[in-house]
Short mmCIF file of C-alpha atoms and ligand atoms in Angstrom, two decimals:
data_model
loop_
_atom_site.label_atom_id
_atom_site.label_comp_id
_atom_site.label_asym_id
_atom_site.label_seq_id
_atom_site.Cartn_x
_atom_site.Cartn_y
_atom_site.Cartn_z
CA MET A 1 -0.61 -0.72 0.03
CA LYS A 2 1.33 3.33 -0.68
CA ARG A 3 0.55 6.69 0.84
CA ARG A 4 1.57 10.12 0.16
CA ILE A 5 1.67 12.01 3.10
CA GLY A 6 1.15 15.84 3.42
CA ILE A 7 2.04 17.97 7.02
CA LEU A 8 1.63 21.48 7.42
CA THR A 9 2.09 23.23 10.90
CA SER A 10 -0.30 25.93 11.36
CA GLY A 11 -0.65 29.10 13.79
CA GLY A 12 1.90 29.93 16.32
CA ASP A 13 3.86 27.05 17.38
CA CYS A 14 5.40 25.20 19.98
CA PRO A 15 7.52 22.84 21.76
CA GLY A 16 6.76 19.47 19.85
CA LEU A 17 6.04 20.34 16.55
CA ASN A 18 9.34 18.63 15.55
CA ALA A 19 8.71 15.87 17.04
CA ALA A 20 5.21 15.06 15.69
CA ILE A 21 6.18 15.04 12.70
CA ARG A 22 9.16 12.58 13.39
CA GLY A 23 5.90 10.69 14.31
CA VAL A 24 4.21 10.36 11.84
CA ALA A 25 7.05 10.43 9.45
CA ARG A 26 9.46 7.84 11.16
CA ALA A 27 5.54 5.68 12.28
CA ALA A 28 4.99 5.88 8.46
CA TYR A 29 7.78 4.72 6.77
CA GLU A 30 8.15 1.76 9.09
CA MET A 31 3.92 0.48 8.70
CA PHE A 32 4.19 1.53 4.83
CA ASP A 33 4.89 2.33 1.66
CA ALA A 34 5.50 6.29 2.71
CA GLU A 35 5.64 9.34 0.22
CA ILE A 36 5.94 12.42 2.67
CA VAL A 37 4.85 16.56 1.32
CA GLY A 38 6.71 19.17 3.53
CA ILE A 39 4.66 21.48 3.11
CA ARG A 40 5.48 25.39 3.81
CA ASP A 41 4.01 27.65 6.43
CA GLY A 42 0.86 25.57 6.86
CA TYR A 43 -1.85 26.70 5.10
CA ARG A 44 0.49 29.60 3.71
CA GLY A 45 1.77 26.77 1.81
CA LEU A 46 -1.35 24.98 1.15
CA ILE A 47 -3.28 28.09 -0.69
CA HIS A 48 0.02 28.80 -2.09
CA GLY A 49 1.71 25.71 -3.39
CA GLU A 50 4.46 26.27 -1.59
CA TRP A 51 5.72 22.44 -0.95
CA GLN A 52 8.64 19.79 -1.01
CA GLU A 53 9.47 16.34 -0.97
CA MET A 54 10.91 15.33 2.17
CA LYS A 55 13.69 13.55 2.50
CA ARG A 56 13.68 9.85 5.19
CA SER A 57 16.78 11.74 6.21
CA GLN A 58 14.97 15.32 6.91
CA PHE A 59 12.80 13.80 9.89
CA SER A 60 16.34 12.81 11.68
CA GLY A 61 18.03 14.53 14.90
CA ILE A 62 14.86 16.51 15.13
CA LEU A 63 13.02 14.99 18.00
CA THR A 64 14.40 17.64 20.55
CA LEU A 65 14.32 20.28 18.04
CA GLY A 66 12.33 23.65 19.10
CA GLY A 67 10.04 25.98 16.60
CA THR A 68 8.36 23.64 13.55
CA ILE A 69 11.33 22.49 10.74
CA LEU A 70 8.28 22.97 8.19
CA GLY A 71 7.24 27.11 8.88
CA SER A 72 4.15 27.88 10.39
CA SER A 73 2.16 31.66 9.54
CA ARG A 74 -1.88 32.40 11.11
CA GLN A 75 -4.42 32.09 8.60
CA PRO A 76 -7.50 33.39 10.20
CA PHE A 77 -10.13 31.24 9.35
CA ARG A 78 -12.33 33.95 9.71
CA ASN A 79 -10.68 34.76 6.40
CA MET A 80 -10.56 31.54 4.53
CA ARG A 81 -13.70 31.83 2.41
CA VAL A 82 -13.36 36.06 1.29
CA ILE A 83 -11.66 36.65 -1.47
CA GLU A 84 -9.66 39.27 -0.07
CA ASP A 85 -7.58 41.67 -2.41
CA ASP A 86 -5.30 39.19 -4.09
CA LYS A 87 -8.58 38.04 -5.15
CA ILE A 88 -7.13 34.59 -4.28
CA ASP A 89 -10.23 31.28 -3.48
CA LYS A 90 -8.34 30.54 -0.73
CA VAL A 91 -10.71 26.87 -0.34
CA ALA A 92 -9.85 26.89 -4.17
CA ALA A 93 -6.30 27.26 -3.94
CA MET A 94 -5.81 24.49 -1.31
CA LYS A 95 -7.74 21.25 -2.55
CA LYS A 96 -6.08 22.34 -6.20
CA ASN A 97 -2.84 22.34 -4.20
CA TYR A 98 -4.15 19.27 -2.68
CA ALA A 99 -5.03 17.44 -5.76
CA ALA A 100 -1.66 18.47 -7.65
CA MET A 101 0.17 17.36 -4.39
CA LYS A 102 -1.18 13.87 -5.29
CA LEU A 103 -1.89 13.81 -1.77
CA ASP A 104 -3.86 10.83 0.05
CA CYS A 105 -4.49 12.91 3.01
CA LEU A 106 -3.25 15.31 4.90
CA VAL A 107 -1.90 16.15 8.54
CA THR A 108 -2.45 19.19 10.65
CA LEU A 109 -0.52 19.84 13.59
CA GLY A 110 -1.82 23.34 15.20
CA GLY A 111 -4.54 24.91 17.76
CA ASN A 112 -8.11 26.07 17.65
CA GLY A 113 -7.64 27.68 14.18
CA THR A 114 -5.36 25.33 12.43
CA HIS A 115 -8.86 22.58 13.36
CA LYS A 116 -11.92 24.83 12.24
CA THR A 117 -9.89 24.57 8.34
CA ALA A 118 -8.76 21.77 8.97
CA ASN A 119 -12.10 20.58 9.23
CA LEU A 120 -13.24 22.37 6.58
CA LEU A 121 -11.01 21.19 4.75
CA ALA A 122 -12.51 17.18 5.73
CA GLU A 123 -16.06 19.10 4.24
CA GLU A 124 -15.01 19.62 1.29
CA GLY A 125 -13.53 16.02 0.67
CA LEU A 126 -10.04 16.20 2.00
CA ASN A 127 -8.75 13.45 4.07
CA VAL A 128 -7.40 15.26 6.78
CA ILE A 129 -6.44 14.28 10.19
CA GLY A 130 -5.48 16.60 12.92
CA LEU A 131 -2.55 16.62 15.96
CA PRO A 132 -3.56 18.93 18.34
CA LYS A 133 -0.41 21.21 19.59
CA THR A 134 -0.46 24.36 21.39
CA ILE A 135 1.41 26.31 24.86
CA ASP A 136 -2.52 26.50 25.81
CA ASN A 137 -3.96 23.96 25.91
CA ASP A 138 -7.65 24.88 24.83
CA LEU A 139 -8.32 21.92 22.25
CA TYR A 140 -11.59 20.03 23.24
CA GLY A 141 -11.35 16.47 23.60
CA THR A 142 -7.48 16.76 24.72
CA ASP A 143 -6.83 16.22 27.71
CA PHE A 144 -3.98 18.18 26.74
CA THR A 145 -2.27 19.42 24.14
CA PHE A 146 1.05 18.54 23.39
CA GLY A 147 3.37 22.08 23.61
CA PHE A 148 1.62 22.53 26.93
CA HIS A 149 3.84 20.75 29.38
CA THR A 150 6.97 22.28 28.38
CA ALA A 151 5.34 25.63 28.34
CA VAL A 152 4.29 25.01 32.83
CA ASP A 153 8.04 23.75 32.91
CA ILE A 154 9.13 27.67 31.00
CA ALA A 155 6.51 29.45 33.03
CA THR A 156 7.68 27.93 35.96
CA ASP A 157 11.32 28.50 36.23
CA VAL A 158 10.79 32.36 35.05
CA ILE A 159 7.87 32.40 38.38
CA ASP A 160 11.12 30.85 40.61
CA ARG A 161 14.00 32.89 39.43
CA ILE A 162 11.20 36.25 40.03
CA HIS A 163 10.65 34.34 43.81
CA THR A 164 13.90 34.31 44.70
CA THR A 165 14.38 38.08 43.34
CA ALA A 166 11.44 39.06 44.73
CA ALA A 167 12.07 37.76 48.60
CA SER A 168 15.56 39.73 48.63
CA HIS A 169 14.42 42.79 47.86
CA GLY A 170 10.06 41.91 49.31
CA ARG A 171 8.61 43.22 45.87
CA CYS A 172 5.55 42.18 44.53
CA MET A 173 6.25 40.70 40.43
CA VAL A 174 3.69 40.35 38.59
CA ILE A 175 4.36 37.72 35.82
CA GLU A 176 1.78 37.90 32.92
CA ILE A 177 1.36 33.87 31.16
CA MET A 178 0.96 33.52 28.22
CA GLY A 179 -2.71 31.14 26.73
CA ASN A 180 -5.33 33.65 25.82
CA LYS A 181 -8.67 33.41 26.44
CA ALA A 182 -7.53 30.10 28.67
CA GLY A 183 -6.26 29.81 32.09
CA TRP A 184 -4.95 26.60 31.87
CA LEU A 185 -0.88 27.71 31.35
CA THR A 186 -1.47 30.12 34.59
CA LEU A 187 -3.34 27.81 36.87
CA TYR A 188 -0.01 25.20 35.94
CA SER A 189 2.08 26.99 36.78
CA GLY A 190 0.59 29.37 39.01
CA LEU A 191 0.00 26.05 41.29
CA ALA A 192 3.68 24.76 39.93
CA GLY A 193 5.27 28.01 41.51
CA GLY A 194 4.19 28.41 43.75
CA ALA A 195 2.86 32.23 43.80
CA ASP A 196 0.30 33.69 45.81
CA VAL A 197 -2.22 34.99 43.64
CA VAL A 198 -3.89 33.49 40.39
CA LEU A 199 -5.15 35.63 38.07
CA LEU A 200 -7.76 33.65 35.13
CA PRO A 201 -9.82 34.77 32.50
CA GLU A 202 -12.25 32.27 33.40
CA ILE A 203 -12.87 33.35 37.18
CA PRO A 204 -12.93 37.58 36.31
CA TYR A 205 -11.04 39.45 39.36
CA ASP A 206 -11.51 42.06 41.55
CA ILE A 207 -8.39 44.61 41.77
CA LYS A 208 -9.53 44.85 45.92
CA GLU A 209 -8.89 41.46 46.14
CA VAL A 210 -5.91 41.36 45.36
CA ALA A 211 -5.30 44.27 46.95
CA LYS A 212 -5.89 42.79 50.69
CA VAL A 213 -4.02 39.84 49.36
CA VAL A 214 -0.94 42.51 48.91
CA GLU A 215 -1.38 44.14 51.93
CA ALA A 216 -1.48 41.79 54.32
CA ARG A 217 2.13 40.35 53.08
CA ALA A 218 3.28 43.67 52.84
CA ASN A 219 3.01 43.75 56.49
CA SER A 220 3.66 40.29 57.36
CA LYS A 221 7.39 38.26 57.58
CA LYS A 222 7.14 37.40 54.74
CA ALA A 223 7.04 41.70 52.40
CA PHE A 224 6.89 39.83 49.18
CA SER A 225 4.07 38.74 46.73
CA ILE A 226 3.97 36.38 43.46
CA LEU A 227 0.77 36.99 40.92
CA ALA A 228 0.59 34.95 38.51
CA VAL A 229 -1.60 36.37 36.01
CA ALA A 230 -3.02 34.56 32.51
CA GLU A 231 -2.20 37.75 30.04
CA GLY A 232 -6.44 37.29 29.23
CA ALA A 233 -7.18 37.83 32.54
CA MET A 234 -10.31 40.58 33.25
CA ASP A 235 -11.94 42.41 36.22
CA LYS A 236 -15.61 41.89 37.06
CA LYS A 237 -16.12 45.36 35.53
CA GLU A 238 -14.36 44.49 32.07
CA ALA A 239 -15.96 40.37 32.06
CA LYS A 240 -19.57 41.95 32.26
CA MET A 241 -18.08 43.87 28.28
CA LYS A 242 -18.74 42.68 25.28
CA LYS A 243 -15.20 42.20 23.39
CA LYS A 244 -15.31 45.27 21.05
CA GLU A 245 -16.75 47.97 24.71
CA ARG A 246 -14.10 46.38 26.76
CA GLU A 247 -11.07 47.06 23.59
CA ALA A 248 -12.71 50.46 23.84
CA TYR A 249 -12.40 50.16 27.86
CA ARG A 250 -8.73 49.69 27.68
CA GLN A 251 -7.45 51.72 24.92
CA GLU A 252 -9.31 54.70 26.58
CA THR A 253 -7.29 54.00 30.26
CA GLY A 254 -4.35 53.18 28.01
CA PHE A 255 -3.62 49.39 29.04
CA HIS A 256 0.03 47.65 28.00
CA GLY A 257 -1.29 44.45 28.80
CA ILE A 258 -3.13 43.06 32.16
CA ALA A 259 0.32 43.10 33.91
CA ASN A 260 0.65 46.67 33.55
CA ARG A 261 -2.04 47.48 34.88
CA ILE A 262 -2.33 45.79 37.76
CA ALA A 263 1.77 46.13 38.64
CA LYS A 264 0.51 50.51 38.71
CA GLU A 265 -2.48 49.40 40.09
CA LEU A 266 -0.88 47.25 43.47
CA CYS A 267 1.80 50.12 43.73
CA ASP A 268 -0.98 52.96 43.76
CA MET A 269 -3.16 51.32 45.71
CA VAL A 270 -1.17 49.65 48.80
CA GLY A 271 2.02 51.24 48.38
CA VAL A 272 4.46 48.73 47.41
CA GLU A 273 7.07 48.59 44.75
CA ALA A 274 5.25 46.05 42.23
CA ARG A 275 6.96 45.01 38.81
CA PRO A 276 5.32 43.69 35.63
CA VAL A 277 7.03 40.23 34.44
CA LEU A 278 6.75 39.68 30.50
CA PRO A 279 8.10 36.39 29.67
CA GLY A 280 6.22 36.26 26.63
CA HIS A 281 7.50 34.28 23.59
CA ILE A 282 9.89 33.01 25.99
CA GLN A 283 7.07 30.11 26.93
CA ARG A 284 6.90 29.69 23.39
CA GLY A 285 10.82 28.49 22.42
CA GLY A 286 13.36 25.56 22.87
CA SER A 287 13.32 21.77 23.29
CA PRO A 288 10.63 20.03 24.04
CA SER A 289 10.27 18.81 27.49
CA ALA A 290 10.68 15.12 28.09
CA TYR A 291 7.35 14.65 28.64
CA ASP A 292 6.22 16.36 25.18
CA ARG A 293 8.20 14.52 23.25
CA VAL A 294 6.62 11.25 24.66
CA LEU A 295 3.14 12.63 23.76
CA SER A 296 3.84 14.13 20.28
CA THR A 297 5.75 10.77 19.19
CA GLN A 298 2.43 9.02 20.47
CA PHE A 299 0.27 11.98 18.36
CA GLY A 300 2.72 11.30 15.73
CA VAL A 301 2.69 7.61 15.69
CA HIS A 302 -1.79 7.70 16.25
CA ALA A 303 -2.00 9.31 13.14
CA ALA A 304 0.30 6.85 10.82
CA GLN A 305 -1.78 4.26 11.98
CA LEU A 306 -5.31 5.61 11.09
CA ILE A 307 -3.31 6.45 7.30
CA ALA A 308 -3.09 3.16 7.30
CA LYS A 309 -7.12 2.31 8.20
CA GLU A 310 -7.19 4.68 5.87
CA GLU A 311 -9.71 7.01 8.89
CA TYR A 312 -9.65 11.01 7.63
CA GLY A 313 -11.41 13.25 9.40
CA VAL A 314 -10.35 12.96 12.52
CA THR A 315 -8.42 14.56 14.86
CA VAL A 316 -5.68 12.77 17.88
CA ALA A 317 -6.28 13.37 20.79
CA LEU A 318 -5.43 12.26 25.22
CA VAL A 319 -8.58 10.92 27.09
CA GLY A 320 -6.88 9.82 30.76
CA ASN A 321 -3.86 8.32 29.67
CA THR A 322 -4.83 6.34 26.53
CA ILE A 323 -4.08 7.78 22.76
CA THR A 324 -7.59 7.55 21.00
CA HIS A 325 -9.31 10.59 17.96
CA ASN A 326 -13.00 12.48 18.01
CA LYS A 327 -14.28 13.51 14.74
CA LEU A 328 -13.14 16.98 13.39
CA SER A 329 -16.25 18.20 13.06
CA GLU A 330 -17.32 17.71 17.13
CA ILE A 331 -14.15 19.70 18.49
CA ALA A 332 -13.28 22.14 15.81
CA GLY A 333 -13.59 25.94 17.21
CA VAL A 334 -15.02 24.21 20.64
CA PRO A 335 -13.58 25.75 22.96
CA LYS A 336 -11.41 24.22 26.17
CA LEU A 337 -11.44 26.74 29.13
CA VAL A 338 -10.79 25.91 32.30
CA PRO A 339 -13.84 25.44 34.49
CA THR A 340 -14.71 27.58 37.61
CA ASP A 341 -15.56 24.75 39.72
CA HIS A 342 -11.93 22.16 38.12
CA GLN A 343 -10.22 20.39 40.62
CA MET A 344 -7.21 22.05 40.65
CA VAL A 345 -8.74 25.27 41.37
CA GLN A 346 -10.30 24.48 44.43
CA VAL A 347 -6.93 22.63 45.23
CA ALA A 348 -5.36 26.19 45.45
CA ARG A 349 -8.38 28.32 47.25
CA ASP A 350 -7.71 24.77 49.58
CA MET A 351 -4.07 26.45 49.19
CA GLY A 352 -4.77 29.43 50.44
CA ILE A 353 -3.90 30.94 47.17
CA SER A 354 -6.24 33.98 45.92
CA PHE A 355 -8.08 33.98 42.16
CA GLY A 356 -8.89 37.68 43.39
CA ASP A 357 -12.25 36.72 43.31
O1 LIG B 401 -1.67 30.05 21.55
C1 LIG B 401 -0.28 29.96 21.88
C2 LIG B 401 -0.42 32.01 22.40
O2 LIG B 401 1.33 31.91 22.10
C3 LIG B 401 -0.93 32.24 22.81
O3 LIG B 401 -1.27 31.84 24.39
C4 LIG B 401 -0.72 33.99 22.11
O4 LIG B 401 -1.75 34.77 23.33
C5 LIG B 401 -0.71 33.60 21.25
O5 LIG B 401 -0.19 32.78 21.15
C6 LIG B 401 0.20 35.21 20.92
O6 LIG B 401 0.19 34.69 19.30
P1 LIG B 401 1.43 35.97 18.71
O7 LIG B 401 2.64 34.84 18.87
O8 LIG B 401 1.10 35.01 17.44
O9 LIG B 401 1.91 37.08 18.80
#
């Protein structure tokens, strides 16, 4: 049986992409007569016909490599069916290039947006398999996405390092953690790093409650405070606003990121020396952790097993301790946020961590 497989990586990169690509390729070469086509820069390459036949040797030595050997780009799903200034019909172009590459199937590695387009292509009759990657862990149907645990390790290391300098100087450090609209990364790293306050997008905060915690600590023997704040966190007033209204409100009030704002508010309200810390894309860089290498490899191999069975229109997932798959149509575009009654939220509360609510 011969299979020609196209692979692309789309959206924000994360550690483990290369390990997953390697997993698909190695298992495919082992299991059947495989030809692999690497598509450049995600859906952009599929639209514009930028691809190359890969050699087996190109999948060697990439297990530990961060980023993606195929390149990535953000191609918003909402514009996929929109003809823009370049006059390109993107869906027609992707179908045409899929046929031109003579693919038996397409493997797409990505997050929520990637899965929405993968589902669109499946609906258009292409054979598609998704692999769930993102440091945000916000994909429905899988307990974990690859990339997440490495980002937790990195964010935890940031918090640990900030902890020591915060303690030396008795400062209040406000660390802004990535995660888009989901608080998973902040919740895990906040707990792992022993944060005093954890602010999540899912649990709107009241700055007065945050100030109370910081003030109590400032007046105690432990004068410093560590705040792990999700980039998507918002206060109770903002949470009641529609997205556009919130954006306008933030523009009017000179918003330059949530950590900046909270640090300034705490300086003004409590009189502590509060500093924002923005680790930013460091959280997405570098080599995958051992956990993510294993998970990415398992996901990649599962994709190859699905190709062998010609089972398409699905995305690979981890449920419990089992690698499985879900129908693309059932998970595409469904975000997985932190439930406010999640066991880990309760664990954090029982540890005396404040969510500022
Ligand atoms: O989805 C991963 C992520 O790192 C989010 O946590 C973050 O909001 C976003 O991507 C940043 O995107 P970009 O790299 O395009 O600035």
